[in-house]
Short mmCIF file of C-alpha atoms and ligand atoms in Angstrom, two decimals:
data_model
loop_
_atom_site.label_atom_id
_atom_site.label_comp_id
_atom_site.label_asym_id
_atom_site.label_seq_id
_atom_site.Cartn_x
_atom_site.Cartn_y
_atom_site.Cartn_z
CA MET A 1 -25.27 1.36 22.11
CA ARG A 2 -23.13 -1.27 22.98
CA THR A 3 -20.41 -3.56 21.26
CA GLN A 4 -17.93 -5.97 22.78
CA VAL A 5 -15.15 -3.74 20.95
CA GLY A 6 -14.83 -0.36 20.07
CA ILE A 7 -12.86 0.79 17.08
CA VAL A 8 -11.89 3.80 16.32
CA GLY A 9 -10.47 4.56 13.21
CA ALA A 10 -11.18 2.33 9.44
CA GLY A 11 -7.80 2.10 8.19
CA PRO A 12 -6.34 -1.09 7.68
CA ALA A 13 -5.81 -2.11 11.17
CA GLY A 14 -8.98 -1.33 12.55
CA LEU A 15 -10.66 -2.95 8.98
CA VAL A 16 -8.83 -6.12 9.63
CA LEU A 17 -9.65 -6.36 13.04
CA SER A 18 -13.16 -5.82 13.03
CA HIS A 19 -12.98 -8.65 10.18
CA LEU A 20 -11.20 -11.04 12.13
CA LEU A 21 -13.14 -10.40 14.87
CA HIS A 22 -16.30 -11.01 13.23
CA LEU A 23 -14.82 -14.80 11.60
CA GLN A 24 -14.33 -15.42 15.22
CA GLY A 25 -17.85 -14.31 16.86
CA VAL A 26 -17.14 -11.06 18.54
CA ASP A 27 -19.16 -8.02 17.73
CA SER A 28 -17.44 -4.87 16.58
CA VAL A 29 -18.41 -1.13 15.81
CA VAL A 30 -16.15 1.01 13.99
CA LEU A 31 -15.98 4.74 14.07
CA GLU A 32 -14.38 6.34 11.11
CA ALA A 33 -13.61 10.44 11.17
CA ARG A 34 -13.43 10.58 7.35
CA THR A 35 -16.19 9.42 5.05
CA ARG A 36 -16.02 6.44 3.07
CA GLU A 37 -14.68 7.72 -0.12
CA TYR A 38 -11.73 9.08 1.52
CA VAL A 39 -10.66 6.69 2.94
CA GLN A 40 -11.32 3.75 0.06
CA GLU A 41 -9.10 7.14 -2.33
CA ARG A 42 -6.57 7.64 0.02
CA VAL A 43 -3.02 7.14 -1.87
CA ARG A 44 -0.76 5.44 0.57
CA ALA A 45 1.45 2.35 0.37
CA GLY A 46 1.03 -0.89 -2.09
CA VAL A 47 3.68 -3.79 -0.84
CA LEU A 48 1.87 -6.81 1.03
CA GLU A 49 4.09 -9.24 2.59
CA GLN A 50 3.68 -12.80 2.39
CA ASN A 51 1.89 -13.10 5.91
CA THR A 52 -0.42 -10.17 5.27
CA VAL A 53 -1.52 -12.06 1.33
CA ASP A 54 -1.97 -14.91 3.57
CA LEU A 55 -4.10 -13.69 6.21
CA LEU A 56 -6.29 -11.72 4.19
CA THR A 57 -6.21 -15.28 2.12
CA GLU A 58 -7.44 -17.15 4.84
CA ALA A 59 -9.95 -14.62 5.91
CA GLY A 60 -11.80 -14.59 3.04
CA VAL A 61 -10.75 -11.45 1.30
CA GLY A 62 -8.17 -11.63 -1.14
CA GLU A 63 -10.29 -13.15 -3.56
CA ARG A 64 -9.63 -9.54 -6.14
CA MET A 65 -5.99 -9.01 -4.22
CA CYS A 66 -5.05 -12.87 -5.77
CA ARG A 67 -6.62 -11.73 -9.38
CA GLU A 68 -5.74 -8.11 -9.88
CA GLY A 69 -2.34 -8.06 -6.93
CA LEU A 70 1.11 -8.55 -8.97
CA VAL A 71 3.32 -11.17 -7.45
CA HIS A 72 6.75 -9.93 -7.09
CA HIS A 73 9.69 -12.70 -6.79
CA GLY A 74 12.45 -9.96 -6.10
CA ILE A 75 13.08 -6.39 -6.25
CA GLU A 76 16.46 -4.81 -7.41
CA LEU A 77 19.13 -2.38 -5.95
CA ARG A 78 20.87 -0.10 -8.36
CA PHE A 79 23.66 1.50 -7.74
CA ARG A 80 26.98 2.69 -9.73
CA GLY A 81 24.38 2.58 -12.61
CA ARG A 82 23.48 -1.05 -12.26
CA GLY A 83 20.46 -3.13 -11.31
CA HIS A 84 21.17 -5.94 -8.87
CA ARG A 85 18.27 -8.49 -8.06
CA ILE A 86 17.60 -9.46 -4.85
CA ASP A 87 15.99 -12.98 -5.50
CA PHE A 88 13.24 -13.39 -2.90
CA HIS A 89 11.95 -16.91 -4.56
CA GLN A 90 15.77 -18.73 -4.06
CA LEU A 91 16.51 -17.01 -1.03
CA THR A 92 13.20 -17.63 1.13
CA GLU A 93 12.31 -21.04 0.03
CA GLY A 94 9.63 -19.61 -2.31
CA ARG A 95 8.33 -16.61 -0.39
CA ALA A 96 6.98 -13.32 -2.40
CA ILE A 97 5.38 -10.30 -1.83
CA THR A 98 2.21 -8.53 -3.76
CA ILE A 99 2.06 -5.36 -4.98
CA TYR A 100 -1.78 -4.13 -4.36
CA ALA A 101 -2.42 -0.70 -3.02
CA GLN A 102 -3.63 -0.33 0.19
CA ALA A 103 -7.10 1.67 -0.79
CA GLU A 104 -7.87 -1.48 -2.57
CA VAL A 105 -7.10 -3.46 0.81
CA VAL A 106 -9.68 -1.15 2.17
CA ARG A 107 -12.35 -1.39 0.07
CA ASP A 108 -12.04 -4.71 0.27
CA LEU A 109 -12.54 -4.68 3.80
CA ILE A 110 -15.24 -2.33 4.02
CA ASP A 111 -17.23 -4.27 1.24
CA ALA A 112 -16.75 -7.26 3.56
CA ARG A 113 -17.67 -5.48 6.41
CA LEU A 114 -20.74 -4.45 5.13
CA ALA A 115 -22.21 -7.39 3.31
CA ALA A 116 -22.12 -9.28 6.83
CA GLY A 117 -23.92 -6.35 8.45
CA GLY A 118 -21.13 -5.25 10.25
CA THR A 119 -21.26 -1.47 11.38
CA ILE A 120 -18.96 1.14 10.42
CA THR A 121 -19.59 5.00 11.26
CA PHE A 122 -18.12 7.07 8.80
CA GLU A 123 -17.70 10.86 9.66
CA ALA A 124 -18.01 10.13 13.10
CA ALA A 125 -16.80 13.58 14.71
CA ASP A 126 -15.11 14.14 17.87
CA VAL A 127 -14.68 11.00 18.78
CA SER A 128 -13.40 10.78 22.72
CA ILE A 129 -12.52 7.22 24.87
CA HIS A 130 -13.35 7.42 28.81
CA ASP A 131 -13.25 4.94 31.43
CA LEU A 132 -10.22 2.99 30.01
CA ASP A 133 -8.98 1.81 33.12
CA GLY A 134 -12.30 0.75 34.30
CA PRO A 135 -14.32 -2.30 33.66
CA GLN A 136 -16.49 -0.70 30.72
CA PRO A 137 -14.95 1.99 28.75
CA LEU A 138 -17.12 4.26 26.51
CA ILE A 139 -16.80 6.25 23.28
CA ARG A 140 -18.35 9.29 22.97
CA PHE A 141 -18.49 10.67 19.84
CA ARG A 142 -21.38 12.80 17.06
CA LYS A 143 -22.79 11.60 14.04
CA ASN A 144 -25.01 14.12 11.75
CA SER A 145 -24.89 17.06 15.15
CA GLU A 146 -25.79 14.46 17.29
CA SER A 147 -24.25 12.97 20.41
CA ALA A 148 -23.87 9.06 20.66
CA GLU A 149 -22.11 7.11 23.33
CA LEU A 150 -20.59 3.79 22.73
CA TYR A 151 -20.50 1.26 25.55
CA CYS A 152 -17.77 -1.28 24.90
CA ASP A 153 -15.74 -4.07 26.70
CA PHE A 154 -12.49 -2.88 24.96
CA ILE A 155 -11.25 -0.22 22.80
CA ALA A 156 -8.96 -0.61 20.10
CA GLY A 157 -7.08 2.23 19.18
CA CYS A 158 -6.38 1.71 15.22
CA ASP A 159 -6.90 5.69 14.90
CA GLY A 160 -3.61 6.30 12.94
CA PHE A 161 -0.52 8.40 14.15
CA HIS A 162 -2.53 11.40 14.64
CA GLY A 163 -5.29 10.18 16.05
CA ILE A 164 -6.79 10.04 19.63
CA CYS A 165 -6.39 7.10 21.42
CA ARG A 166 -2.92 7.30 22.40
CA PRO A 167 -2.95 11.22 23.52
CA SER A 168 -5.88 9.51 25.59
CA ILE A 169 -3.55 7.36 28.00
CA PRO A 170 -2.89 9.01 30.90
CA PRO A 171 0.70 11.49 31.34
CA GLY A 172 3.80 9.28 32.48
CA VAL A 173 2.55 5.70 31.18
CA LEU A 174 3.86 5.83 27.86
CA SER A 175 7.39 5.71 26.99
CA VAL A 176 8.38 7.15 23.48
CA TYR A 177 11.00 6.33 21.35
CA GLU A 178 11.64 8.46 18.07
CA ARG A 179 14.12 9.37 15.19
CA THR A 180 13.22 11.75 12.51
CA TYR A 181 15.16 11.82 9.37
CA PRO A 182 16.44 14.88 7.63
CA PHE A 183 14.60 14.41 4.43
CA ALA A 184 11.32 13.28 2.89
CA TRP A 185 9.78 11.29 0.14
CA LEU A 186 8.23 13.12 -2.92
CA GLY A 187 5.47 10.66 -4.23
CA ILE A 188 3.81 10.52 -7.45
CA LEU A 189 1.49 8.19 -9.34
CA ALA A 190 2.19 8.20 -13.51
CA GLU A 191 -0.03 7.14 -16.13
CA ALA A 192 2.64 5.05 -17.41
CA ALA A 193 3.57 1.45 -17.54
CA PRO A 194 5.97 0.44 -15.05
CA SER A 195 9.50 0.96 -16.71
CA SER A 196 10.73 -2.39 -14.83
CA GLN A 197 9.18 -6.19 -14.02
CA GLU A 198 10.09 -5.42 -10.11
CA LEU A 199 10.57 -2.50 -7.62
CA VAL A 200 13.65 -0.11 -8.44
CA TYR A 201 15.56 0.94 -5.00
CA SER A 202 18.58 3.35 -6.33
CA TYR A 203 20.67 4.95 -4.65
CA HIS A 204 22.36 8.13 -6.23
CA ASP A 205 24.70 10.92 -5.22
CA ARG A 206 21.49 13.11 -5.89
CA GLY A 207 19.70 11.08 -3.24
CA PHE A 208 17.52 8.14 -3.27
CA ALA A 209 14.74 7.18 -5.83
CA LEU A 210 12.26 4.11 -5.91
CA LEU A 211 10.52 3.23 -8.69
CA SER A 212 7.47 1.22 -7.62
CA MET A 213 3.61 0.37 -9.84
CA ARG A 214 -0.20 0.16 -9.23
CA SER A 215 -0.72 -1.78 -12.06
CA GLN A 216 0.08 -2.72 -15.15
CA GLN A 217 -0.91 0.66 -16.45
CA LEU A 218 0.18 2.77 -13.48
CA SER A 219 3.91 3.61 -11.63
CA ARG A 220 4.63 4.85 -8.62
CA LEU A 221 7.66 6.86 -8.07
CA TYR A 222 9.41 8.53 -5.08
CA LEU A 223 12.52 10.91 -4.90
CA GLN A 224 13.89 12.06 -1.54
CA CYS A 225 13.33 15.15 -1.22
CA ALA A 226 14.01 17.94 1.81
CA PRO A 227 11.69 17.49 4.34
CA ASP A 228 10.41 20.94 4.20
CA GLU A 229 10.55 20.90 0.63
CA ASP A 230 6.96 22.27 -1.11
CA VAL A 231 5.70 20.36 -3.70
CA GLU A 232 4.91 23.96 -5.64
CA ASN A 233 8.84 23.55 -6.39
CA TRP A 234 8.23 20.44 -8.25
CA PRO A 235 6.77 20.92 -11.98
CA ASP A 236 6.52 17.38 -14.05
CA ASP A 237 9.54 18.48 -16.12
CA ARG A 238 11.81 18.56 -12.64
CA ILE A 239 10.44 15.18 -11.35
CA TRP A 240 10.91 13.26 -14.33
CA ARG A 241 14.54 14.90 -14.89
CA GLU A 242 15.41 13.95 -11.73
CA LEU A 243 13.94 10.65 -11.72
CA ARG A 244 15.87 9.66 -14.61
CA THR A 245 19.14 10.81 -13.48
CA ARG A 246 18.68 9.10 -10.24
CA LEU A 247 17.73 5.61 -11.50
CA ALA A 248 19.87 5.87 -14.62
CA CYS A 249 21.25 2.51 -15.46
CA ASP A 250 22.87 0.84 -18.99
CA GLY A 251 20.33 -0.16 -21.26
CA TRP A 252 17.54 1.45 -19.27
CA LYS A 253 14.99 4.15 -19.89
CA LEU A 254 12.27 5.21 -17.80
CA ILE A 255 8.84 5.21 -19.57
CA GLU A 256 7.04 8.68 -18.33
CA GLY A 257 3.26 9.62 -18.08
CA ARG A 258 0.90 11.89 -17.39
CA ILE A 259 1.06 12.61 -13.58
CA VAL A 260 -2.24 12.00 -11.45
CA GLN A 261 -1.16 12.56 -7.79
CA LYS A 262 2.12 14.65 -6.27
CA SER A 263 2.52 14.48 -2.64
CA ILE A 264 5.28 15.09 0.00
CA ALA A 265 5.23 12.85 3.27
CA GLY A 266 8.16 12.72 6.22
CA MET A 267 9.58 9.83 7.35
CA ARG A 268 9.95 9.13 11.14
CA SER A 269 10.53 6.12 13.17
CA PHE A 270 8.37 5.77 16.39
CA VAL A 271 7.33 3.61 19.02
CA VAL A 272 5.36 3.78 22.20
CA GLU A 273 5.42 1.46 24.66
CA PRO A 274 3.28 -0.22 26.29
CA MET A 275 0.99 -0.51 23.33
CA GLN A 276 -1.99 -0.73 26.10
CA TYR A 277 -3.56 0.82 28.98
CA GLY A 278 -6.20 -0.47 30.72
CA ARG A 279 -9.09 -1.56 28.73
CA LEU A 280 -7.55 0.03 25.55
CA PHE A 281 -5.30 -1.38 22.76
CA LEU A 282 -3.39 0.53 20.39
CA ALA A 283 -2.77 -0.95 16.95
CA GLY A 284 -0.69 -0.10 13.82
CA ASP A 285 0.22 3.68 13.43
CA ALA A 286 -1.41 4.41 16.39
CA ALA A 287 1.36 2.82 18.03
CA HIS A 288 4.19 3.19 15.69
CA ILE A 289 5.50 4.19 12.49
CA VAL A 290 8.36 2.94 10.59
CA PRO A 291 9.85 5.21 7.36
CA PRO A 292 8.24 3.51 4.40
CA THR A 293 11.96 2.40 2.48
CA GLY A 294 11.03 -1.27 3.64
CA ALA A 295 6.99 -1.21 3.07
CA LYS A 296 5.92 -2.45 6.12
CA GLY A 297 3.49 0.07 7.75
CA LEU A 298 0.42 -1.66 6.30
CA ASN A 299 1.86 -5.15 7.29
CA LEU A 300 2.55 -4.42 10.40
CA ALA A 301 -0.55 -2.89 11.33
CA VAL A 302 -2.03 -5.99 9.99
CA ALA A 303 0.48 -7.87 12.62
CA ASP A 304 -0.71 -6.10 15.54
CA VAL A 305 -4.30 -6.94 15.04
CA ARG A 306 -3.88 -10.34 14.33
CA VAL A 307 -2.17 -10.95 17.79
CA LEU A 308 -5.23 -8.73 18.95
CA ALA A 309 -8.15 -10.38 17.41
CA ASP A 310 -6.32 -13.78 19.03
CA ALA A 311 -6.18 -12.30 22.21
CA LEU A 312 -9.54 -10.96 22.65
CA SER A 313 -11.49 -14.24 21.10
CA GLU A 314 -9.33 -16.37 23.56
CA PHE A 315 -10.62 -13.77 26.02
CA TYR A 316 -14.53 -13.89 24.73
CA CYS A 317 -14.34 -17.79 24.50
CA SER A 318 -12.17 -19.12 27.73
CA GLY A 319 -12.28 -15.92 29.91
CA ASN A 320 -8.33 -16.56 29.83
CA ARG A 321 -6.47 -12.80 29.92
CA GLU A 322 -3.22 -14.31 29.72
CA LEU A 323 -3.05 -13.25 25.64
CA LEU A 324 -4.44 -9.87 26.23
CA ASN A 325 -2.10 -8.98 29.31
CA HIS A 326 0.62 -9.58 27.10
CA TYR A 327 -0.47 -7.80 23.79
CA SER A 328 1.98 -5.42 24.12
CA GLU A 329 4.57 -7.68 24.27
CA SER A 330 3.77 -10.00 21.64
CA CYS A 331 3.46 -7.56 19.18
CA LEU A 332 6.68 -5.26 20.28
CA ARG A 333 8.97 -8.49 19.71
CA ARG A 334 7.71 -8.09 16.24
CA VAL A 335 7.45 -4.17 15.93
CA TRP A 336 11.16 -3.43 16.77
CA LYS A 337 12.73 -6.26 14.39
CA VAL A 338 10.51 -4.34 11.68
CA GLN A 339 12.06 -0.99 12.89
CA ARG A 340 15.44 -2.02 12.89
CA PHE A 341 14.71 -3.20 9.02
CA SER A 342 13.41 0.03 7.66
CA TRP A 343 15.67 2.21 9.66
CA TRP A 344 18.58 0.25 7.79
CA MET A 345 16.95 0.30 4.26
CA THR A 346 16.67 4.10 4.99
CA SER A 347 20.34 4.13 6.15
CA MET A 348 21.64 2.45 3.79
CA LEU A 349 20.34 3.77 1.13
CA HIS A 350 19.61 7.67 1.39
CA ARG A 351 21.76 10.48 1.53
CA PHE A 352 22.37 12.09 4.48
CA ASP A 353 23.22 15.78 4.07
CA SER A 354 25.57 14.87 7.35
CA ASP A 355 27.82 12.37 6.07
CA ASN A 356 30.66 13.03 4.46
CA ALA A 357 32.79 11.03 1.69
CA PHE A 358 34.11 8.19 3.74
CA ASP A 359 29.95 7.49 4.70
CA ARG A 360 28.96 7.47 0.95
CA ARG A 361 31.97 5.19 0.25
CA ARG A 362 30.64 2.98 3.21
CA GLN A 363 26.75 2.77 1.99
CA LEU A 364 27.92 1.76 -1.17
CA GLY A 365 30.19 -1.19 0.14
CA GLU A 366 27.40 -1.83 2.51
CA LEU A 367 25.30 -2.48 -1.38
CA ASP A 368 28.06 -4.16 -2.41
CA TYR A 369 28.18 -6.58 0.22
CA VAL A 370 24.38 -6.75 0.36
CA THR A 371 24.00 -7.87 -3.43
CA SER A 372 27.24 -10.41 -3.28
CA SER A 373 26.84 -12.15 -0.23
CA ARG A 374 23.82 -14.62 0.00
CA ALA A 375 24.23 -14.25 3.72
CA ALA A 376 23.34 -10.42 3.50
CA ALA A 377 20.84 -10.76 0.52
CA GLN A 378 18.97 -13.31 2.59
CA THR A 379 18.50 -10.98 5.53
CA LEU A 380 16.98 -8.35 3.26
CA ALA A 381 15.01 -10.91 1.41
CA GLU A 382 13.52 -12.59 4.63
CA ASN A 383 12.62 -9.51 6.21
CA TYR A 384 11.28 -8.10 2.98
CA VAL A 385 8.64 -10.88 2.37
CA GLY A 386 7.82 -10.86 6.19
CA LEU A 387 9.21 -12.20 9.38
CA PRO A 388 7.58 -15.57 10.23
CA MET A 389 4.52 -14.86 12.54
CA GLU A 390 4.83 -15.83 16.31
CA LYS A 391 2.34 -18.91 16.78
CA MET A 392 -0.15 -17.65 19.57
CA TRP A 393 -1.22 -19.81 22.17
CA LYS A 394 -5.07 -20.55 22.16
CA ASN A 395 -7.57 -22.77 23.35
CA ASN A 396 -9.72 -24.39 20.68
CA CYS A 397 -13.10 -23.74 21.81
N1 LIG B 1 -11.89 9.35 15.23
C1 LIG B 1 -11.75 8.34 14.28
N2 LIG B 1 -11.28 8.17 13.51
C2 LIG B 1 -9.85 8.77 13.08
C3 LIG B 1 -9.40 9.68 14.40
C4 LIG B 1 -10.68 9.76 15.06
N3 LIG B 1 -9.91 11.27 15.97
N4 LIG B 1 -8.21 10.22 13.96
C5 LIG B 1 -7.88 9.38 12.69
N5 LIG B 1 -8.78 8.28 12.32
C6 LIG B 1 -8.81 7.56 11.41
C7 LIG B 1 -8.11 8.18 10.07
O1 LIG B 1 -8.98 8.88 9.64
C8 LIG B 1 -8.03 6.77 9.97
O2 LIG B 1 -8.39 6.18 8.50
O3 LIG B 1 -8.02 6.48 11.61
C9 LIG B 1 -7.76 5.91 10.52
C10 LIG B 1 -6.02 5.02 10.28
O4 LIG B 1 -5.40 4.91 9.80
P1 LIG B 1 -4.21 4.68 8.82
O5 LIG B 1 -3.67 5.95 9.34
O6 LIG B 1 -3.91 4.30 7.41
O7 LIG B 1 -3.31 3.64 10.04
P2 LIG B 1 -3.64 1.98 10.37
O8 LIG B 1 -5.07 1.53 9.85
O9 LIG B 1 -2.72 1.84 11.53
O10 LIG B 1 -2.36 1.55 9.26
C11 LIG B 1 -1.24 1.28 8.93
O11 LIG B 1 0.51 1.22 7.20
O12 LIG B 1 0.95 2.11 4.96
C12 LIG B 1 0.65 2.26 6.32
O13 LIG B 1 0.93 4.69 7.72
C13 LIG B 1 0.31 3.72 6.48
O14 LIG B 1 -1.93 3.97 6.71
C14 LIG B 1 -0.79 2.98 6.66
C15 LIG B 1 -0.43 2.21 7.89
C1 LIG B 2 4.87 1.94 -3.07
O1 LIG B 2 4.64 1.11 -4.14
O2 LIG B 2 4.27 2.77 -2.39
C2 LIG B 2 6.02 1.47 -1.97
C3 LIG B 2 6.71 0.56 -2.54
C4 LIG B 2 7.80 0.37 -1.43
C5 LIG B 2 8.26 1.13 -0.69
C6 LIG B 2 7.57 2.31 -0.50
C7 LIG B 2 6.00 2.77 -0.56
O3 LIG B 2 9.58 0.78 -0.09
#
């Protein structure tokens, strides 16, 4: 088998890349370890920044998102039992976020790729990548116990944090920048109408809590918990009690319902540099992870592949490798700004056991500042709705 771009991973990064390449006349094959059902049902993030919404819409895959997504023009920061709204609309000249689950984005992209005759091989086992620094890299895998080889011009490593692409780069090439956090998030999906119109980020002495949603019938809620916490220690009534306490606010009531999903996820900030080696380009979680507090993981993955799709199509169009050569550099400028924002939101809102009373008052001082200064609120707002995408230099062929 042969293709122009071999893509490992059918998460948002791999699928958006494959779709954008298709729109620009570049051929790709996507290899995914899991089943189609698994990737379409995996419970993940759900906040799309304006850039992501615009890109999906312009790329012709935004129809259901526009119909079913919930457009929010602000978020609430809650502390000392009071809510404070950050008004995105006013602070960012009308920009907004859209609540639409990652699984739905993935579903729409898979439908679009398959409808256009694209190839996504699900349940591709033992995927390995070879000859990255030669003229024709190769992907080996097994499908239905049969070995297969896919020759490519380029490989896109879109296989997430635990994938095989990043570890296939020879030792000594990559620098790793990392920070782990001494807590995790317990997340639930509950059959309950959202208790608030907009997302609520709550700072509390007992730890952070977040109220989010997926639809008018489905709430998504999170609690800061210990990093090694066992989900078995969290029966439903304990979860609701803790959410009621941490989200408590005058005149407000938490709407409860049947919990249909429960899971714990660790928190980490992680970047590798560079994001490319020979003819391999890493994108999304394969290259970087952010803690979820700013809802940036999915959006950053989409930002990477937008740069990569433009660079690849420029190459196929004019033979010019300039954009490809600068792929990593172009992405990392945004990556580090988003890392900063996600780290800052995380640090401001969570309880760190190593903190003393001074630190907790400092956090409250920061929250007070962010919610009372237009300049500070605007900083949060412009990052949350998504920093502008840099214009790429491109031939028009
Ligand atoms: N072979 C083939 N596919 C693989 C392999 C492998 N060896 N390892 C992992 N994969 C697949 C995973 O099954 C997954 O479907 O790669 C895909 C990676 O998708 P994501 O983890 O979703 O990563 P990405 O596309 O970069 O999306 C960014 O944003 O909300 C955040 O972390 C969240 O997934 C999210 C991310
Ligand atoms: C979510 O809805 O899953 C969500 C929302 C906001 C975040 C993180 C996750 O910061």
